[in-house]
Tab-separated table of C-alpha atoms (C1' of nucleotides) in Angstrom:
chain	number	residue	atom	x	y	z
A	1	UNK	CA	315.332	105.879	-112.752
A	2	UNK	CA	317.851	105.268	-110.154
A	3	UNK	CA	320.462	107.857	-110.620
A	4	UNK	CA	324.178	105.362	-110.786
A	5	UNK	CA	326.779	105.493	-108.062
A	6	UNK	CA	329.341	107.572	-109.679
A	7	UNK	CA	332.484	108.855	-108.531
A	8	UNK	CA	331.537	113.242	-108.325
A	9	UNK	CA	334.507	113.341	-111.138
A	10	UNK	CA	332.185	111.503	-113.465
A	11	UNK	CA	329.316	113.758	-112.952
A	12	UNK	CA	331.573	116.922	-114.164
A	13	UNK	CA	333.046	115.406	-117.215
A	14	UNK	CA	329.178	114.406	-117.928
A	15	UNK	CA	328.396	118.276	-117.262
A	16	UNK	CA	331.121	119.079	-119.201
A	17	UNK	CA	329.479	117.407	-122.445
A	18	UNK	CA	326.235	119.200	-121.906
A	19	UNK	CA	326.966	122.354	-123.265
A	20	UNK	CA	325.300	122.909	-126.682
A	21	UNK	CA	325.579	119.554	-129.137
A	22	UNK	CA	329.389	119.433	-129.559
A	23	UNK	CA	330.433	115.846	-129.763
A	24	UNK	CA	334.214	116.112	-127.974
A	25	UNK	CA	337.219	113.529	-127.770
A	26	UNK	CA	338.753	112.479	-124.795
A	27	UNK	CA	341.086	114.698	-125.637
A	28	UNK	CA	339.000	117.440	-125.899
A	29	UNK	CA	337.318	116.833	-122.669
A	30	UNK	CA	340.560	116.825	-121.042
A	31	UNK	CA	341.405	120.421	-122.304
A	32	UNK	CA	338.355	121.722	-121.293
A	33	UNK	CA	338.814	120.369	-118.057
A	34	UNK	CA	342.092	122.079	-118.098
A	35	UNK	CA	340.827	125.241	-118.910
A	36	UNK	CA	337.703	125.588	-116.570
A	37	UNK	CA	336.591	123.131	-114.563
A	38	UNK	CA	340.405	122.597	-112.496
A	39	UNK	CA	339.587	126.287	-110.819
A	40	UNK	CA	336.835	124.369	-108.229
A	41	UNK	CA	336.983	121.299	-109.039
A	42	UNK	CA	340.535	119.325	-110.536
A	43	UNK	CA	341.993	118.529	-113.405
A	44	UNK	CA	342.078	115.029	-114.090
A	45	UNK	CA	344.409	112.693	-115.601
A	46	UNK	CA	344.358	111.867	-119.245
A	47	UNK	CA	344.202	108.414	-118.645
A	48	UNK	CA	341.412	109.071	-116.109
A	49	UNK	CA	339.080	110.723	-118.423
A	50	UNK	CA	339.340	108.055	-120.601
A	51	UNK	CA	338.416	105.759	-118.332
A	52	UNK	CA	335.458	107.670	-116.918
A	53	UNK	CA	334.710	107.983	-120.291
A	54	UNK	CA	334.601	104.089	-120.854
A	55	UNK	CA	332.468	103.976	-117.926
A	56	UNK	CA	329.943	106.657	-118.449
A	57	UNK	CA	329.560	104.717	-122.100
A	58	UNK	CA	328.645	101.730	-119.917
A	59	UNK	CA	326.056	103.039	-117.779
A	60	UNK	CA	324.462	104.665	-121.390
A	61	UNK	CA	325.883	107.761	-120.282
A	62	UNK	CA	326.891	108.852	-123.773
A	63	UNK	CA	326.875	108.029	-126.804
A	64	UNK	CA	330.058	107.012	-128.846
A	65	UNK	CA	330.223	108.470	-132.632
A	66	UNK	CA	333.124	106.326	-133.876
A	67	UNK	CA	333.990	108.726	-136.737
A	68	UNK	CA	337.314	107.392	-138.043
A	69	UNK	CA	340.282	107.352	-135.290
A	70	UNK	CA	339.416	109.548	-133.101
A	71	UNK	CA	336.198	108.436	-131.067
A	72	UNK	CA	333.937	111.293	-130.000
A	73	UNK	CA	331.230	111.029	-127.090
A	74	UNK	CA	327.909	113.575	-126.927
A	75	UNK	CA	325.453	113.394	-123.926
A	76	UNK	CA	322.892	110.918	-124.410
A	77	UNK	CA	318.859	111.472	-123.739
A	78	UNK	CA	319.476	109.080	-120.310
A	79	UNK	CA	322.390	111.115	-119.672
A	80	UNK	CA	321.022	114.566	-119.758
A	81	UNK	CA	317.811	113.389	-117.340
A	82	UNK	CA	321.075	111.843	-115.326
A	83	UNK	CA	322.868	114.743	-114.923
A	84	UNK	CA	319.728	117.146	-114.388
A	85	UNK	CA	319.026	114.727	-111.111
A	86	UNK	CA	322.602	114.509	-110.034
A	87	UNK	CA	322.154	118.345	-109.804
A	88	UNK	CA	319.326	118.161	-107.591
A	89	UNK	CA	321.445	116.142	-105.104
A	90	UNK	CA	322.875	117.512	-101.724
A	91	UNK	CA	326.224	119.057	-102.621
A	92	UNK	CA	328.418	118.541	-99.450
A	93	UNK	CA	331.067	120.903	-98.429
A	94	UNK	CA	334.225	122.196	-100.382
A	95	UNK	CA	336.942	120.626	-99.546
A	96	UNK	CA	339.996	122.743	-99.562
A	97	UNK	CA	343.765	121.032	-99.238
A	98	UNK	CA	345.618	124.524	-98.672
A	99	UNK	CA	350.015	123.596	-98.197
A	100	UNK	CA	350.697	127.505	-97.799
A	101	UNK	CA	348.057	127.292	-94.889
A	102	UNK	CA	349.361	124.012	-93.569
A	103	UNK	CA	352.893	125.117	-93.587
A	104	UNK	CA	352.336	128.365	-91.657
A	105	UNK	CA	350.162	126.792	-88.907
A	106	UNK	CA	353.730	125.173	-87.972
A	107	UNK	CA	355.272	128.088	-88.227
A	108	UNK	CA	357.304	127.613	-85.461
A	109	UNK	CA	359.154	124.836	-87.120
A	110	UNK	CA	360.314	127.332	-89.601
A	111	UNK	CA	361.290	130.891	-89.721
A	112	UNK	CA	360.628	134.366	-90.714
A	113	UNK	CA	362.721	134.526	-94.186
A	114	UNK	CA	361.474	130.727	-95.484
A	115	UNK	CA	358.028	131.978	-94.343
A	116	UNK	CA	357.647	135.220	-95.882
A	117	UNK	CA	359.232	133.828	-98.997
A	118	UNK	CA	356.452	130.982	-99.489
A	119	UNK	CA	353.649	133.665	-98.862
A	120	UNK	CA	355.331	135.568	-101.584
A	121	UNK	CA	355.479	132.607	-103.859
A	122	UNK	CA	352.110	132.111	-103.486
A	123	UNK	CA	351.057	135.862	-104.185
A	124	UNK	CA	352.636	135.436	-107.346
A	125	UNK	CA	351.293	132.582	-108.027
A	126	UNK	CA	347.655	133.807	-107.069
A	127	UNK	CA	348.373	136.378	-110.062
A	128	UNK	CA	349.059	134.274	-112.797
A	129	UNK	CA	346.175	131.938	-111.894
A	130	UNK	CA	343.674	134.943	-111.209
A	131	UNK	CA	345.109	135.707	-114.936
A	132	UNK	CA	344.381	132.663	-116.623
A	133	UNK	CA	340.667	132.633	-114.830
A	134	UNK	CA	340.486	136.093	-116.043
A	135	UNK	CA	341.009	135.327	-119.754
A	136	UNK	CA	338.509	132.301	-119.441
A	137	UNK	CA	336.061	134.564	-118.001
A	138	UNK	CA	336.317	137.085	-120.970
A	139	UNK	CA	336.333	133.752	-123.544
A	140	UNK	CA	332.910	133.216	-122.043
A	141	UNK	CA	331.385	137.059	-122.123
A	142	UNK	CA	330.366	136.351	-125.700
A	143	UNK	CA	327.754	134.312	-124.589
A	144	UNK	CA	327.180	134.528	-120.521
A	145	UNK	CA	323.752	136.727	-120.610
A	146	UNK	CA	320.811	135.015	-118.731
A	147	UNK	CA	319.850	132.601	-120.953
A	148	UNK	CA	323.034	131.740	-123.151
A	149	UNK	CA	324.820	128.969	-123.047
A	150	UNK	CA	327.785	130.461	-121.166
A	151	UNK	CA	325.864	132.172	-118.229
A	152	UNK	CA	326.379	129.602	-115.224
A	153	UNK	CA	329.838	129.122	-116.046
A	154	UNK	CA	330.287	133.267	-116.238
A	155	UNK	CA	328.777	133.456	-112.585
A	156	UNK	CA	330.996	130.555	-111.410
A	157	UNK	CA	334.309	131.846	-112.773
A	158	UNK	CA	333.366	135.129	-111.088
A	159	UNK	CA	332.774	133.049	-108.051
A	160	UNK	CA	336.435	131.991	-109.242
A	161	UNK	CA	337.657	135.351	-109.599
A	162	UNK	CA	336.404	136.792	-106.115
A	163	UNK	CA	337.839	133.910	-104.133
A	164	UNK	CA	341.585	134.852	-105.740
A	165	UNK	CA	341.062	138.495	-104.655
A	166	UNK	CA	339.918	137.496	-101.599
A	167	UNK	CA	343.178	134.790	-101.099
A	168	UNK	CA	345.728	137.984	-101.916
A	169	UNK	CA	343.737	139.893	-99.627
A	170	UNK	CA	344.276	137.594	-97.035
A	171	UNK	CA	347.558	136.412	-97.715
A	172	UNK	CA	348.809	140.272	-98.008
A	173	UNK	CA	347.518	140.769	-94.618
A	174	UNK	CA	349.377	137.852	-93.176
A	175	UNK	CA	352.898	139.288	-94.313
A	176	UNK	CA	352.213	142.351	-93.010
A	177	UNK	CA	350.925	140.678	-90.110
A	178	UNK	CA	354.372	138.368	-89.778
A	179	UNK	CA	356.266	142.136	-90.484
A	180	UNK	CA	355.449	143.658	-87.599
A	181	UNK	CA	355.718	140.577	-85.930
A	182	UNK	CA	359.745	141.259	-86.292
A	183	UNK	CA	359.840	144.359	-84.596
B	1	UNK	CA	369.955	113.994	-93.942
B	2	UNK	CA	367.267	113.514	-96.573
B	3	UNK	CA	363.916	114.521	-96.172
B	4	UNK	CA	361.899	111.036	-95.909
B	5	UNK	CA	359.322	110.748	-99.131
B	6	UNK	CA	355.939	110.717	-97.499
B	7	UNK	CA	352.380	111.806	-98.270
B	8	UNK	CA	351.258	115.345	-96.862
B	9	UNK	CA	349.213	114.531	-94.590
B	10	UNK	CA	351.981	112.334	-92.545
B	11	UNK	CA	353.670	115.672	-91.643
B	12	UNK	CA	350.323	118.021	-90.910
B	13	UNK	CA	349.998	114.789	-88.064
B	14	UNK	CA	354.054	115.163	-86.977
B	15	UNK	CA	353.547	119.287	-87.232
B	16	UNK	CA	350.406	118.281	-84.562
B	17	UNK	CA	352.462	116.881	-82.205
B	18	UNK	CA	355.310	119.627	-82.470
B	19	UNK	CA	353.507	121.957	-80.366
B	20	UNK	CA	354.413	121.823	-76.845
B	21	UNK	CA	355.969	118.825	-75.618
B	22	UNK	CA	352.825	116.767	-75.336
B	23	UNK	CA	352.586	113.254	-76.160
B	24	UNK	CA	349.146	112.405	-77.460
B	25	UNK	CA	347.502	109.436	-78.322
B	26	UNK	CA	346.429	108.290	-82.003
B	27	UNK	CA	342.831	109.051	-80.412
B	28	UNK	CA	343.573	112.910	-79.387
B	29	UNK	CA	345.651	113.157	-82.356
B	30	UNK	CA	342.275	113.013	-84.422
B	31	UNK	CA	340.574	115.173	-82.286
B	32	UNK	CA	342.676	117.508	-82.894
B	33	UNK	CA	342.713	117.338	-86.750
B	34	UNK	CA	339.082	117.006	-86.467
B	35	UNK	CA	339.225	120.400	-84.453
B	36	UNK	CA	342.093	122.533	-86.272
B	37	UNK	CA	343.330	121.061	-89.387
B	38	UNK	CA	340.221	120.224	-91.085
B	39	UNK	CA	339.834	123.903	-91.804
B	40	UNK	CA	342.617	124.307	-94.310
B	41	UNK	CA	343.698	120.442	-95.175
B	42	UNK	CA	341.320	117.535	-94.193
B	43	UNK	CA	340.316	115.406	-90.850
B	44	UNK	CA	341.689	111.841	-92.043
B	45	UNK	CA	340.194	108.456	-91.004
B	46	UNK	CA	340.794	107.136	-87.543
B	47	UNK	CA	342.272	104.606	-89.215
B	48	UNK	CA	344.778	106.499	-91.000
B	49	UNK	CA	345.873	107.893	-88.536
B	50	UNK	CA	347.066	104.633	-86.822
B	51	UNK	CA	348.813	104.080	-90.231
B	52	UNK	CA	350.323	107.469	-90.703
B	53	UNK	CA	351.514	106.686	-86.710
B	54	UNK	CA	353.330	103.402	-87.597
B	55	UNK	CA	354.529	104.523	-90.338
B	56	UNK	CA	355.938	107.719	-88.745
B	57	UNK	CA	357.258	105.514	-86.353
B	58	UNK	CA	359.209	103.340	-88.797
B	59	UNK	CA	360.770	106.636	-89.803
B	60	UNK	CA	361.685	107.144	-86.391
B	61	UNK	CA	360.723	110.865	-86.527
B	62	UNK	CA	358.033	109.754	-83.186
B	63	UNK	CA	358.586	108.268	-80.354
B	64	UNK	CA	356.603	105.762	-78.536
B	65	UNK	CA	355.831	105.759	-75.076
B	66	UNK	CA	353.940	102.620	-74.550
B	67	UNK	CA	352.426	103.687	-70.363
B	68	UNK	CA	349.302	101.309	-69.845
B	69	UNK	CA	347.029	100.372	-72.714
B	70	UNK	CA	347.477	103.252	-74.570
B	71	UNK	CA	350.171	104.372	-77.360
B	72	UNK	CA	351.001	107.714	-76.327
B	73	UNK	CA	353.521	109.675	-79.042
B	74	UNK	CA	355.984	111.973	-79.181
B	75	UNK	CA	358.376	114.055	-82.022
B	76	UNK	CA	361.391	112.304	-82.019
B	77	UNK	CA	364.822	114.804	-82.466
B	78	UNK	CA	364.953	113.824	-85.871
B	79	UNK	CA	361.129	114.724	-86.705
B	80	UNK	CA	361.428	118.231	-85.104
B	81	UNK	CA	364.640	118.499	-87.775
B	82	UNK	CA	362.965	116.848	-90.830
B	83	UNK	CA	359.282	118.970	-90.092
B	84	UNK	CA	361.750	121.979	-90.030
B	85	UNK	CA	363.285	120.790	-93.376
B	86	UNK	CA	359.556	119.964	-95.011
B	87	UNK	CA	358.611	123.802	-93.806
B	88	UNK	CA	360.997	124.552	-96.104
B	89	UNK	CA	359.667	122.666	-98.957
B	90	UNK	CA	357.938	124.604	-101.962
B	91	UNK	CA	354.238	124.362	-101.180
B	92	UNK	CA	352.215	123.949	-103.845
B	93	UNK	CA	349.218	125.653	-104.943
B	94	UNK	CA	345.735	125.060	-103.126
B	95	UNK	CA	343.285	122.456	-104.217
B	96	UNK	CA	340.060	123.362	-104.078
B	97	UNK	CA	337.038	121.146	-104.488
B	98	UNK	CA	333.860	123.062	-104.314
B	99	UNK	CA	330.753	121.219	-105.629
B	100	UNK	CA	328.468	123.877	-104.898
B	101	UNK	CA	329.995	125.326	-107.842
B	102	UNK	CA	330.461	122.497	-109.943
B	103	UNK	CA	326.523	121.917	-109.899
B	104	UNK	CA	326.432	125.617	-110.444
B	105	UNK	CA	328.033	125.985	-113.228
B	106	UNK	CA	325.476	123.102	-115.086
B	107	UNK	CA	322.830	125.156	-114.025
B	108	UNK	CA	321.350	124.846	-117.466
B	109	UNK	CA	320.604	121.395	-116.183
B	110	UNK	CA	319.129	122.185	-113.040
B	111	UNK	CA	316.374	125.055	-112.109
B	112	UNK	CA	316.104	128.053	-109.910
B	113	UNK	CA	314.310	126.841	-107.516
B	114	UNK	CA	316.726	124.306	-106.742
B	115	UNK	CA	319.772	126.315	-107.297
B	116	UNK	CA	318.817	128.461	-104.663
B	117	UNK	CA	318.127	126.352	-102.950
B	118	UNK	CA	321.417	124.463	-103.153
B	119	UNK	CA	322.783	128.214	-102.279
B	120	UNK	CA	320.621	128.873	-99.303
B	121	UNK	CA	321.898	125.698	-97.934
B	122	UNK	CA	325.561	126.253	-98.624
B	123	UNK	CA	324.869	129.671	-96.445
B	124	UNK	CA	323.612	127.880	-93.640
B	125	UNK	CA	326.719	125.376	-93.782
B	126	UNK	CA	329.425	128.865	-93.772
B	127	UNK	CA	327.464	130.508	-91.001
B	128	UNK	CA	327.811	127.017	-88.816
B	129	UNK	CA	331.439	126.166	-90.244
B	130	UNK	CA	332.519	129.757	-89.052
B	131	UNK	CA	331.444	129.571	-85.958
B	132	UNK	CA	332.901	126.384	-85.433
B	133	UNK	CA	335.769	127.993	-86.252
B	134	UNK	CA	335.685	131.181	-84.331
B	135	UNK	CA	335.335	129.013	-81.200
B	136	UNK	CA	339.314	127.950	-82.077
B	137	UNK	CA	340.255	130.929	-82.665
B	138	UNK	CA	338.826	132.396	-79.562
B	139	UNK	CA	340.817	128.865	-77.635
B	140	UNK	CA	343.863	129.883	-79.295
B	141	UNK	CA	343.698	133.772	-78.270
B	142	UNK	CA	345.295	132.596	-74.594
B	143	UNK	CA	348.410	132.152	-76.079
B	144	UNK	CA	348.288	133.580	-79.684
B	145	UNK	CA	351.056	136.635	-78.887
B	146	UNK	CA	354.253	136.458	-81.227
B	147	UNK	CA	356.516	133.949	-80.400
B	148	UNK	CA	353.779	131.900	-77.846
B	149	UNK	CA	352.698	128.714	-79.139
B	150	UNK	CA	349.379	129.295	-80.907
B	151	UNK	CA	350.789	132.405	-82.849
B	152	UNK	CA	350.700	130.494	-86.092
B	153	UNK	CA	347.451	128.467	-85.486
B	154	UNK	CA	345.900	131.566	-84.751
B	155	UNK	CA	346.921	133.452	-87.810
B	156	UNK	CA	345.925	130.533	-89.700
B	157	UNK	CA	342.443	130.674	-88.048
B	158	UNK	CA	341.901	134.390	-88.760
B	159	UNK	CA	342.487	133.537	-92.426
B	160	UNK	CA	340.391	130.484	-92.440
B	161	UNK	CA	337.283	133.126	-91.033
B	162	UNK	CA	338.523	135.538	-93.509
B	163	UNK	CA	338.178	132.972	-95.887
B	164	UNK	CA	334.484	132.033	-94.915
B	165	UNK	CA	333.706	135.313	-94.684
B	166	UNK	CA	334.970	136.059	-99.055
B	167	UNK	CA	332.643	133.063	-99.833
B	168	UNK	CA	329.441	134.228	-97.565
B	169	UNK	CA	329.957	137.406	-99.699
B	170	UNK	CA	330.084	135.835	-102.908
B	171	UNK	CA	327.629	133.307	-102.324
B	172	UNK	CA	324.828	135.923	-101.628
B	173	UNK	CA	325.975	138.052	-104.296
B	174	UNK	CA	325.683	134.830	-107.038
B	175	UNK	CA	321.968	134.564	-104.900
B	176	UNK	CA	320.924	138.484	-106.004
B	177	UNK	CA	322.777	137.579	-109.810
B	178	UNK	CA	319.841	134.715	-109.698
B	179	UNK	CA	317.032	136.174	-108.517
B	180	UNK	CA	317.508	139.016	-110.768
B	181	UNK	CA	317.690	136.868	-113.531
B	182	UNK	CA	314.710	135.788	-112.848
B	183	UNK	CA	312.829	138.844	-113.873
C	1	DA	C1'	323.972	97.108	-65.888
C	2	DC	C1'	324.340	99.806	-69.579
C	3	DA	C1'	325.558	103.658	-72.559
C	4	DG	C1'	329.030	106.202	-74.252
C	5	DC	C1'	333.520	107.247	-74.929
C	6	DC	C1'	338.484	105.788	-75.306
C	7	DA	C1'	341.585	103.093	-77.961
C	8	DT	C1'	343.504	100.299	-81.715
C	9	DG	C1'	343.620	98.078	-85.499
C	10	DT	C1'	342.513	94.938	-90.232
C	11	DA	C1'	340.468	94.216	-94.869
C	12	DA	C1'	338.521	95.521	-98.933
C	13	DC	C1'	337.914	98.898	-101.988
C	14	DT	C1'	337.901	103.241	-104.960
C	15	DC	C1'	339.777	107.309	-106.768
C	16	DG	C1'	343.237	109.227	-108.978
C	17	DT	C1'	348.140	109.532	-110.185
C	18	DT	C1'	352.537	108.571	-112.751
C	19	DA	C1'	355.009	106.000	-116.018
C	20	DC	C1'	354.910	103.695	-120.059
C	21	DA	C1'	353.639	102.452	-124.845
C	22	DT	C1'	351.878	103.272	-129.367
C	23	DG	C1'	350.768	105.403	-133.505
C	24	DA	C1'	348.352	108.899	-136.654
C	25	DT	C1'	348.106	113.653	-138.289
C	26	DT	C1'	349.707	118.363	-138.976
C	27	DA	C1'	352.890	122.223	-139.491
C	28	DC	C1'	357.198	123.807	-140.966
D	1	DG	C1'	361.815	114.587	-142.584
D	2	DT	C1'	360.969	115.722	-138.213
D	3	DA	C1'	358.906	117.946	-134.317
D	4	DA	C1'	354.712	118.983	-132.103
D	5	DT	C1'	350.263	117.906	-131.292
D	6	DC	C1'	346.337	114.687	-131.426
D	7	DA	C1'	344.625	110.449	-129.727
D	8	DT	C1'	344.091	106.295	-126.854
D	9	DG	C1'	345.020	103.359	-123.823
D	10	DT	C1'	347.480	99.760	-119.923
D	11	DA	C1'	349.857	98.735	-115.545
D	12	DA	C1'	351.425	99.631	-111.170
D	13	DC	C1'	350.862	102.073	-107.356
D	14	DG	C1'	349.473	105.136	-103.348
D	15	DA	C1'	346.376	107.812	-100.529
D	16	DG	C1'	342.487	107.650	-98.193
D	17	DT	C1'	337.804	105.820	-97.240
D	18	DT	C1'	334.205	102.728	-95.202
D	19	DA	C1'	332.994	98.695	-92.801
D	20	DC	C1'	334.124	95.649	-89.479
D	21	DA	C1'	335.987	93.785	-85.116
D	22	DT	C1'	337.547	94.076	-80.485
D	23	DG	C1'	337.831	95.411	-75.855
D	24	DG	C1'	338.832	98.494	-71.712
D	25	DC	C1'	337.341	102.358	-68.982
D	26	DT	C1'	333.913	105.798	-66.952
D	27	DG	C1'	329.830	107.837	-65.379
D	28	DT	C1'	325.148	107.172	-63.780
DNA sequence: ACAGCCATGTAACTCGTTACATGATTAC
DNA sequence: GTAATCATGTAACGAGTTACATGGCTGT
């Protein structure tokens, strides 16, 4: 069983269907995406999950339950063995695309106030999303004991949770650092 | 004057060539992405690169110094004033693509051997990334004082090791979360 | 002479986005 | 009735990649 050439995006919205028996929307998918899955990976576009949708359905990815309007996909046989080799398959490198980062490497090209106002932007920023991770991660404490259905995504949003504290760490350290820079 | 619409990674290449006065080729240009930027946004294609070039060219924030074969370029006036203005711009939040944890966090379709596996590996790739890494930063300390030229790249690189560092941490405490599972 | 690096591009393609369009259902 | 949400798509576009092609220069 050759395992299809899939864009990785594909591969998480299949993952994303695997958890318990729940037959989901597009729409559905999309908010779960929303909710979980944008913290390391992204957050796709409603027209995109549709389409990835479409083509998982293709490739006998899923299976369509055409209940009225709204049509609702659940991870077929083929798709579960899929996804359980994709798994098994080197993972590569994160990528990380970080503009606060970018901007301060040409620091030079700016100055203290602009640059000491973005890394204070971002701080706050870092809060709210750290907050929003936070109240997934409880969501998923009903059920994130070895074993239940919720475990693996409890460890990853603590993953989740440690790299935010770990970004204000860092990014506290750098003001400070530009601070004394001024004197 | 207003600030030209153009993707992201056009101005990481024009805040490249605002250090010193150097004019670089398209070649060194990617070496030094490769090098530096890759850290915190991404090493484009060669061939980009030559694109990104023209097209910064059209813009007429670079100029072109056309001595022999090769295309050596420079920032123009009016790219040292727009990077200053993009500095300015709001930055955005980090996107973060990590598909260590994606396959993680379907780890009900995958095992433990191979999940740690997939960890162990991920190790090996921070321990080599950081010192990759490190060896910049330690390039950069010559001239990484306030207000000399690698200031910024080198606080950059101290938060890219910090950075490494946070997900060493985590990734061999989600290790010790497994392997107690286990029992 | 030959390998390896320097140097520059073109063509085809995919991923993913935004903008647009449509209509059904639900809550108030 | 009317606003918000649910639900599904199409079309156009842009960023960025890989594969391909070419050729000069440099060290041994």
């Amino acid at each position: 069983m050759a395992l299809p050439e899939l864009p990785v995006t594909s591969f998480a919205l299949l993952g994303l269907l695997s958890f318990g028996d729940e037959e989901l929307t597009g729409y559905e998918l999309k908010q779960r995406a929303d909710i979980t899955m944008r913290f390391y990976w992204v957050a796709p576009a409603m027209s995109q999950v549709y389409s990835e949708l479409k083509r998982l359905h293709e490739h006998r990815l899923v299976r369509v339950t055409g209940s009225g309007r709204a049509t609702r996909y659940r991870l077929s046989a083929r798709g579960r063995r899929v996804l359980h080799e994709w798994s098994a398959t080197p993972a590569g490198f994160p990528v990380w695309k970080h503009p606060v980062a970018l901007r301060l490497m040409i620091g030079h090209a700016s100055d203290q106030e602009t640059l000491r106002g973005m890394l204070t932007a971002y701080l706050e920023e870092l809060v709210t999303s750290r907050a929003d991770l936070q109240e997934v991660r409880t969501m998923l404490s009903a059920a994130d004991a070895p074993g239940e259905t919720y475990h693996f995504p409890g460890l990853v949003a603590d993953w989740g949770l440690a790299h935010f504290d770990s970004e204000r760490e860092i990014t506290e350290k750098t003001l400070r650092r530009l601070q004394e820079d001024d004197a």
